[in-house]
Structures are given as structure tokens and as C-alpha cells.
PDB file of C-alpha atoms in Angstrom:
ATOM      1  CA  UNK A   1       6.580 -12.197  19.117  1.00 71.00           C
ATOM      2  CA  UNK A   2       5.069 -14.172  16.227  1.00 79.00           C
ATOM      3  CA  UNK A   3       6.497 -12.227  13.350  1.00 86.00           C
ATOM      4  CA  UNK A   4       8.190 -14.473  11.048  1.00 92.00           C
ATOM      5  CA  UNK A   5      11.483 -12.162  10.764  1.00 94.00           C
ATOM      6  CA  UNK A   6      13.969 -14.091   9.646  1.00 90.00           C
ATOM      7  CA  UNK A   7      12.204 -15.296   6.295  1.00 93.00           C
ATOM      8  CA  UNK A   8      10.306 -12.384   6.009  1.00 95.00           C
ATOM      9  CA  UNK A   9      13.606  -9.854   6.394  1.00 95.00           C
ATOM     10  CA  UNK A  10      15.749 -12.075   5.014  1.00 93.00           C
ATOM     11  CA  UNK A  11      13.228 -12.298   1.414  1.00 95.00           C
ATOM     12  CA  UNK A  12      13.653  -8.830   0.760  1.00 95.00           C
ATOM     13  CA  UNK A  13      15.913  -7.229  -1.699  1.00 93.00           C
ATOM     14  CA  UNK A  14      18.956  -5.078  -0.513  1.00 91.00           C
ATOM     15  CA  UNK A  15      17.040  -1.768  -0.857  1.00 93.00           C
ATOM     16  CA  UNK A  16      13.992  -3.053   0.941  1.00 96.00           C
ATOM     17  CA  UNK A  17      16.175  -4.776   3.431  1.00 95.00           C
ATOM     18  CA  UNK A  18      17.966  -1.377   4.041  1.00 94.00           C
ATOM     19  CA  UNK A  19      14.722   0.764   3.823  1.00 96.00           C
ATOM     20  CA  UNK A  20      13.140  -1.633   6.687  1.00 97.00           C
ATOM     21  CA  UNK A  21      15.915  -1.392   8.836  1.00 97.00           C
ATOM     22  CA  UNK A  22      15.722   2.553   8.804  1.00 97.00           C
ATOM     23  CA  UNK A  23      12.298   2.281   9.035  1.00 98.00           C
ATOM     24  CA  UNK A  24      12.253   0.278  12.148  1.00 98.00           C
ATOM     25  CA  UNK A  25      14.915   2.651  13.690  1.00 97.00           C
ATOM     26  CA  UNK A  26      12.646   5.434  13.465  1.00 97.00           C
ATOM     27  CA  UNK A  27       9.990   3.007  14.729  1.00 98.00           C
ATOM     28  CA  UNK A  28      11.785   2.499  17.714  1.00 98.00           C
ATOM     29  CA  UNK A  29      12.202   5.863  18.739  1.00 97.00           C
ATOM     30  CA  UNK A  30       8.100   5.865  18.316  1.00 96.00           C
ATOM     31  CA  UNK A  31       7.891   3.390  21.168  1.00 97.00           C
ATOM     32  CA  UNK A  32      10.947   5.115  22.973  1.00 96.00           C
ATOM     33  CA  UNK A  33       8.940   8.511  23.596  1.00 96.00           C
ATOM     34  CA  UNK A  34       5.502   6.143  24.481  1.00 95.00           C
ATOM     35  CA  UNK A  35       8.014   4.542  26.951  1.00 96.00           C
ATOM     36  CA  UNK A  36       9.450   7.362  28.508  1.00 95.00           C
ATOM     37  CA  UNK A  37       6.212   9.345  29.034  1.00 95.00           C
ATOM     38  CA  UNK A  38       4.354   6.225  30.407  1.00 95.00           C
ATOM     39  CA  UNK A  39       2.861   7.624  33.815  1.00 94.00           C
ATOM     40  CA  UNK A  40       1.820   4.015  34.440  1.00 95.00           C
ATOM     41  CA  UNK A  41       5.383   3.156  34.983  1.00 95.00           C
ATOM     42  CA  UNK A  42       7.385   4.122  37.668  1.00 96.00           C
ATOM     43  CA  UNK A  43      11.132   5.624  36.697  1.00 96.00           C
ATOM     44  CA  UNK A  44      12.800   2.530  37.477  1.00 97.00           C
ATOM     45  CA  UNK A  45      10.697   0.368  35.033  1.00 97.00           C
ATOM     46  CA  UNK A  46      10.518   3.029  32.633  1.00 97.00           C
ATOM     47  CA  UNK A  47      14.861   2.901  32.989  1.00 97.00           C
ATOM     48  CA  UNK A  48      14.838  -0.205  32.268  1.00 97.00           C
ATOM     49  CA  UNK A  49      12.595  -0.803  29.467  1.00 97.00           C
ATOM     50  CA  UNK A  50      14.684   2.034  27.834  1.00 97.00           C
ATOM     51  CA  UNK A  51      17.633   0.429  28.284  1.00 98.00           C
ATOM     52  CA  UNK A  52      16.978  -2.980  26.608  1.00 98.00           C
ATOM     53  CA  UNK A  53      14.855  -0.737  23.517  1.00 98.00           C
ATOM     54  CA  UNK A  54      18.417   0.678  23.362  1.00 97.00           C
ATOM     55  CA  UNK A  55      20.115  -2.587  23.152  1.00 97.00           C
ATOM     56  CA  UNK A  56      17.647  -3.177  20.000  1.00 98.00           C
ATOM     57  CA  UNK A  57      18.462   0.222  18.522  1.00 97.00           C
ATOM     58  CA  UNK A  58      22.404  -0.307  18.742  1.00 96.00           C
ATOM     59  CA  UNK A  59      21.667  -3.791  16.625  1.00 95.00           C
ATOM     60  CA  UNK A  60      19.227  -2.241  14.164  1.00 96.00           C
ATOM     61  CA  UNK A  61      21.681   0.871  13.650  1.00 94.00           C
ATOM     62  CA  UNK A  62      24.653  -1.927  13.498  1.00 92.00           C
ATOM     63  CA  UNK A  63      23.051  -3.908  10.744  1.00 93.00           C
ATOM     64  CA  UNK A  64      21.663  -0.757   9.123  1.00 92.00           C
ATOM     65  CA  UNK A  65      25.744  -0.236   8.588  1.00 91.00           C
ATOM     66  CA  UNK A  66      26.433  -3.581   7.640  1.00 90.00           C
ATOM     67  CA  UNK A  67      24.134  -3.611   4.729  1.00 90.00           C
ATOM     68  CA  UNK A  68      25.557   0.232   3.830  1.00 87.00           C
ATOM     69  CA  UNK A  69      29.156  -1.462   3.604  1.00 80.00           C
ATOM     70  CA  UNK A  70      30.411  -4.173   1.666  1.00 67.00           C
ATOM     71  CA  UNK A  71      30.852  -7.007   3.885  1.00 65.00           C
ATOM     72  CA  UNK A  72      28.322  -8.114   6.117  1.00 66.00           C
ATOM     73  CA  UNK A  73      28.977  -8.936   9.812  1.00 81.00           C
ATOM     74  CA  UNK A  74      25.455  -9.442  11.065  1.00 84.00           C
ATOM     75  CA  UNK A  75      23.028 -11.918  10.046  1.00 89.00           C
ATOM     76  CA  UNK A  76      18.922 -11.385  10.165  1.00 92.00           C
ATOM     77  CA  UNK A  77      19.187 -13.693  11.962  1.00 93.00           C
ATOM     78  CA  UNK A  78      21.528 -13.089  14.613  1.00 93.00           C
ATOM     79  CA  UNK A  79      19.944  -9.510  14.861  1.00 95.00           C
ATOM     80  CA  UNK A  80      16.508 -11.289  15.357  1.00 95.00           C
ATOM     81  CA  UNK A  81      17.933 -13.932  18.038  1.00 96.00           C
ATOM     82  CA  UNK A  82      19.493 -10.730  20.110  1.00 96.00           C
ATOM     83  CA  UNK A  83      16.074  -8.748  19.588  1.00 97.00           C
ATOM     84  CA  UNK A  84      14.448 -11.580  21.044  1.00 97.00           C
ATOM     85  CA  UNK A  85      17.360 -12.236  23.735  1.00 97.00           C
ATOM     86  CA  UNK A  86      17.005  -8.627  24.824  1.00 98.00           C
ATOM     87  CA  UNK A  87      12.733  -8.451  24.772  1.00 97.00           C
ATOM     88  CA  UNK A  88      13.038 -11.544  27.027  1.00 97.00           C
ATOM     89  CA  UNK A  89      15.136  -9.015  29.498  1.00 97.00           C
ATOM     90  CA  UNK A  90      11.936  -7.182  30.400  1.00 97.00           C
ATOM     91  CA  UNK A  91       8.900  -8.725  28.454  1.00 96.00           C
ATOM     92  CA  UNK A  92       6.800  -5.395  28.559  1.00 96.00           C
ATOM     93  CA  UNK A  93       9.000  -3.950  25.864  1.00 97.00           C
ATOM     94  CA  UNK A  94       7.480  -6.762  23.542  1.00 97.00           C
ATOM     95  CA  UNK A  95       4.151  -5.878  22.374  1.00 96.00           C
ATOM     96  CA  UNK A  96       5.721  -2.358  21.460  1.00 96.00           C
ATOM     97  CA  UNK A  97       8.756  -3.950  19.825  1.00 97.00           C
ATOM     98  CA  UNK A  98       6.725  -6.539  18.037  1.00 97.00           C
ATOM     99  CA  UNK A  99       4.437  -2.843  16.453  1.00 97.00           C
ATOM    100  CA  UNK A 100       7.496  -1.048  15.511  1.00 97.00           C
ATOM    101  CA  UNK A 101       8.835  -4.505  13.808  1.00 97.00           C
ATOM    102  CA  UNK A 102       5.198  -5.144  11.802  1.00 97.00           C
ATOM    103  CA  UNK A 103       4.792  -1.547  11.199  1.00 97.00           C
ATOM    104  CA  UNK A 104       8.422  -1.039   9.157  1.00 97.00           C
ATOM    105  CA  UNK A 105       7.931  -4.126   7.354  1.00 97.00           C
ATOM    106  CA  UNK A 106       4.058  -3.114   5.932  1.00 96.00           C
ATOM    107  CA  UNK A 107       5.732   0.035   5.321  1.00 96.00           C
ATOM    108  CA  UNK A 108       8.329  -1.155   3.067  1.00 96.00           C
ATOM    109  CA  UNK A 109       5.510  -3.395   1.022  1.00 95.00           C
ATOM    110  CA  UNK A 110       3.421  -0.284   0.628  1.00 94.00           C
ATOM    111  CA  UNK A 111       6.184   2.271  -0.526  1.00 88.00           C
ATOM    112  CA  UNK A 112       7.065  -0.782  -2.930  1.00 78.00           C
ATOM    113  CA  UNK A 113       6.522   0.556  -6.435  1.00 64.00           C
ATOM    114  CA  UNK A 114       3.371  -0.133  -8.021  1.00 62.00           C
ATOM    115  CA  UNK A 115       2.504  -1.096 -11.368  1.00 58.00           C
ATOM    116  CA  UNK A 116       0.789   2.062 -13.036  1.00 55.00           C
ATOM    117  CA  UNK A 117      -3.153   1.126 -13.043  1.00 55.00           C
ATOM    118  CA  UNK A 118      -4.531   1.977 -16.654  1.00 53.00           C
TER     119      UNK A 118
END
């Protein structure tokens, strides 16, 4: 996964940072559905790609409430090295992981407000 995340994540304001993170949640369910339905899979693949996209989720949804509360527990960092740890469980989970990661983060640049063109 080339994606710079830590810098990249870690560079954006608290409102981006939080609108990324929600972003990539939703992402994730994207590739959960394109996982589940895969046909080229069998069930016991498909199980367990589904059960290290859930690892992902729980750390996205747990740094999602970090940056909701005051105090911070989780890093972008640490939530990057355990995205990593858990794509390396079953490496066909990483293209997809990689989309939904690039796809939140253009989304968050785009929805970025723009100065008003005269």
C-alpha cells in the first residue's frame, strides 16, 4: 500500500481528519459488500477476508471516537501500523483497502470549501 497515510492523515485539520475517517468507514463497507458477493471466492476466503476488513473497521470506528472526545488514545499512526498489520493477514484485502483509503482522502480535498470563482 503506497499511500503516504501517516503525513497525509496526520496534515489535515480536525474536521477533515474526522470527515476522512467517516468517510473511509463508509468506504469500507463498499469493499465489504464487493467481498461478500465475490463468486470468485470460496466461503472460507471470503470469511476471512471479512474478518480482517472488520479488524480495520473496529480501528477506523475507534479513532473516529477518539477524535469525537477530548483525549486522544490512538495515533494515525498506530491506526495505520494495525491497518497494515491486519492487510498483511490476508494480502487480497489490500488493493480494496488501499481504494477505500485513496478514495476518502480525495473525497475530503474535494468537499474542501472552495474559494468562490468570480
Amino acid at each position: 500500500m503506497s499511500f503516504d497515510y501517516p503525513n497525509k492523515i496526520n496534515a489535515l485539520n480536525q474536521a477533515d481528519k474526522t470527515k476522512f475517517y467517516r468517510l473511509l468507514a463508509r468506504e469500507l463497507t463498499v469493499v465489504n459488500r464487493a467481498t461478500w458477493s465475490d463468486a470468485q471466492a470460496t466461503e472460507t476466503e471470503r470469511t476471512d477476508r471479512l474478518k480482517w476488513l472488520n479488524e480495520i473497521m473496529h480501528r477506523v470506528l475507534n479513532r473516529l471516537i477518539d477524535l469525537s472526545d477530548e483525549g486522544e488514545s490512538w495515533t494515525d499512526q498506530e491506526v495505520w501500523d494495525l491497518i497494515k498489520q491486519h492487510v498483511a493477514q490476508n494480502k487480497a484485502i489490500s488493493d480494496e483497502v488501499s481504494w477505500a483509503i485513496k478514495r476518502s482522502y480525495e473525497q475530503v480535498l474535494a468537499q474542501r470549501v472552495q474559494p468562490a470563482q468570480v
